[in-house]
Coordinates of C-alpha atoms and ligand atoms in Angstrom, one line a residue:
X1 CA -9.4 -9.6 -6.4
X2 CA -6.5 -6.9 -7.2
X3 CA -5.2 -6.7 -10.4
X4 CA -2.1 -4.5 -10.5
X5 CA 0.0 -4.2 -13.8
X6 CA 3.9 -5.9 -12.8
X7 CA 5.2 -2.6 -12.9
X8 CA 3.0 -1.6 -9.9
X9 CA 3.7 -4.6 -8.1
X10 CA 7.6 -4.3 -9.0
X11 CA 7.5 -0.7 -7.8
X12 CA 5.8 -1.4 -4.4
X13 CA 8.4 -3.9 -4.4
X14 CA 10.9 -2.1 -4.6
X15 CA 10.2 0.7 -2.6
X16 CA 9.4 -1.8 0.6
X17 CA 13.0 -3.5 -0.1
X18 CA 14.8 0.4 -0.3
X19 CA 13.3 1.5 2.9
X20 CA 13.9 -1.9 4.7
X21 CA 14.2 -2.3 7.5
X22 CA 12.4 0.5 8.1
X23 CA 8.5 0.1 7.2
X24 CA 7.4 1.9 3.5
X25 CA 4.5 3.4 2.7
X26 CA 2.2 4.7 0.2
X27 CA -0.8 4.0 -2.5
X28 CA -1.6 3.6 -5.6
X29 CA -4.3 6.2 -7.6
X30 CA -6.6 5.2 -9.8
X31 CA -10.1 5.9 -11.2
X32 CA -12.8 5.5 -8.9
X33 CA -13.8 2.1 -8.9
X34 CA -11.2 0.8 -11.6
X35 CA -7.8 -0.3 -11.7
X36 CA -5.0 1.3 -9.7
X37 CA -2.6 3.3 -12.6
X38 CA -0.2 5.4 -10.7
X39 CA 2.1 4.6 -8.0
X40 CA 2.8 7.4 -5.2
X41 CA 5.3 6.6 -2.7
X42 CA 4.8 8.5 0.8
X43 CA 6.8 9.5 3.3
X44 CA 6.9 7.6 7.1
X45 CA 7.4 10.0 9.3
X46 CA 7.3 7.5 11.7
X47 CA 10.5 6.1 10.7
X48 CA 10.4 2.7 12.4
X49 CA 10.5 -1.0 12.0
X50 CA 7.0 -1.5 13.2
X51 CA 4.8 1.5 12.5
X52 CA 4.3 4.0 9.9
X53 CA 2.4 7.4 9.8
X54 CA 1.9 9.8 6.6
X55 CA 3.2 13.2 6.7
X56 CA 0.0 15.2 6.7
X57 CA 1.1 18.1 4.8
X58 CA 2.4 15.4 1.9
X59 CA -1.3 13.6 2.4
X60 CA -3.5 16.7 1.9
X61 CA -1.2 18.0 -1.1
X62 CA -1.8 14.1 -2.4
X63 CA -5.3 13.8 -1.7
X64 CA -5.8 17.6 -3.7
X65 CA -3.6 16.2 -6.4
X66 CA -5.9 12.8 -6.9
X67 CA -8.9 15.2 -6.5
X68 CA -7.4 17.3 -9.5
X69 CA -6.8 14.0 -11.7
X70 CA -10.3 12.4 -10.7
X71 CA -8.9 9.6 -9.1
X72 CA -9.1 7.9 -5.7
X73 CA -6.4 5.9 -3.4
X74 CA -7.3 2.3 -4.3
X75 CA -4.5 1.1 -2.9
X76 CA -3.3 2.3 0.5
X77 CA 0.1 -0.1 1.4
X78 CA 3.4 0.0 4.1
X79 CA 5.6 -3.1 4.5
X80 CA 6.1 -5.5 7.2
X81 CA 9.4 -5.9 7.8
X82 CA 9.9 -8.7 10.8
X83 CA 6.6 -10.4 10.3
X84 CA 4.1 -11.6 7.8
X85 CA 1.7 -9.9 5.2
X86 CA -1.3 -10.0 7.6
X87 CA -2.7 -7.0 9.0
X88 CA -1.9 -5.6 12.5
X89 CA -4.2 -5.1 15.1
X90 CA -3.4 -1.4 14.5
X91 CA -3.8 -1.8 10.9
X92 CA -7.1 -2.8 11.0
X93 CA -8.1 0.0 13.8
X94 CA -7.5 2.7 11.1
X95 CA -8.0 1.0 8.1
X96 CA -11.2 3.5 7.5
X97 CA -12.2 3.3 3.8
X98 CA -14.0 -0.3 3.0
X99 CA -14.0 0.5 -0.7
X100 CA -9.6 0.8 -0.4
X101 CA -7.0 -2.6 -0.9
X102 CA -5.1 -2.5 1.9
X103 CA -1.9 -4.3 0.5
X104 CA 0.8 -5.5 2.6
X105 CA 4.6 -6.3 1.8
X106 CA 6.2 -8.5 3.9
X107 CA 10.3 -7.5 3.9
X108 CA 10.9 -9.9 6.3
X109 CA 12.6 -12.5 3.6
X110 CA 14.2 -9.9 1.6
X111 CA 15.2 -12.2 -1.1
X112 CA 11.3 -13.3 -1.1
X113 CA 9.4 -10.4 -0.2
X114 CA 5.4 -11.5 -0.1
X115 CA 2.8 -9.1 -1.0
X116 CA -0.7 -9.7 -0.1
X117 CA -3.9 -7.9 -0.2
X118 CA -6.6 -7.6 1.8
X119 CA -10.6 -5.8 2.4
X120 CA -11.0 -4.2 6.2
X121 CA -14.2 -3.9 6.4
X122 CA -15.7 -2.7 10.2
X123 CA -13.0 -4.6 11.6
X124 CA -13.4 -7.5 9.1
X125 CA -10.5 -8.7 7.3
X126 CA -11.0 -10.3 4.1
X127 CA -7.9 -11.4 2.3
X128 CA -8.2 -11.5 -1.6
X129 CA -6.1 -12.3 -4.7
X130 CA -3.5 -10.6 -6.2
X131 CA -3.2 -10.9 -9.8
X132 CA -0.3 -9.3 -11.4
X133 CA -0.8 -9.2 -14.4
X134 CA -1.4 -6.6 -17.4
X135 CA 1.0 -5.1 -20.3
X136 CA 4.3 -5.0 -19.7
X137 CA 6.2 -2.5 -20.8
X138 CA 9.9 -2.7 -20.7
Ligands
ZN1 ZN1 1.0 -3.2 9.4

């Protein structure tokens, strides 16, 4: 299970839905362990439809910065924008951290976009439920 605050989920949201229909991507930091608290949107310097790839000099100045906070990507996400919420064979090739959420946002209904989380472990794709849910604050 993923429980993300609706500001998380409304962010992810909305960053899938701005980049459309190019794919977005990006993750969410948290403690080790814990609850994602902190969205960071990344760059896809793949800029395409189907595909997207992190800027490595933005991931390595990331990474340092969620090493400096103590906290870990517990959500690693990128949109779908033609097909479903399900991974990709390619998604799951390089999905390599079993402890991550790999979330999904499907774009391809804009006025519905899904969102849908899943485990990748060796190769294994487990989906599991997304609970928004949490204090909002307006
Ligand atoms: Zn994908």
């Amino acid at each position: 299970m993923l429980l993300l605050t609706p500001e998380l989920a409304d962010a992810v949201t909305r960053h899938a839905l701005a980049e459309h229909p190019l794919e977005a991507c990006g993750l969410m930091a948290g403690p080790a362990g814990g609850t994602p608290t902190r969205h960071v949107p990344l760059q896809n310097t793949a800029r395409a439809s189907d595909a997207f790839r992190f800027d490595a000099r933005e991931q390595l100045a990331v990474w340092r910065e969620l090493e400096a906070r103590n906290e870990v990507p517990r959500v690693l996400y990128h949109s779908h924008t033609a097909s479903r919420a399900y991974p990709s064979r390619d998604d799951v090739a390089f999905a390599a951290d079993p402890t991550a959420h790999y979330l999904i946002v499907s774009t391809a209904d804009r006025t519905n976009p899904e969102l849908r989380s899943y485990r990748i472990v060796g190769g294994h794709v487990i989906e599991e439920t997304v609970v928004v849910a949490g204090p909002a604050s307006r």
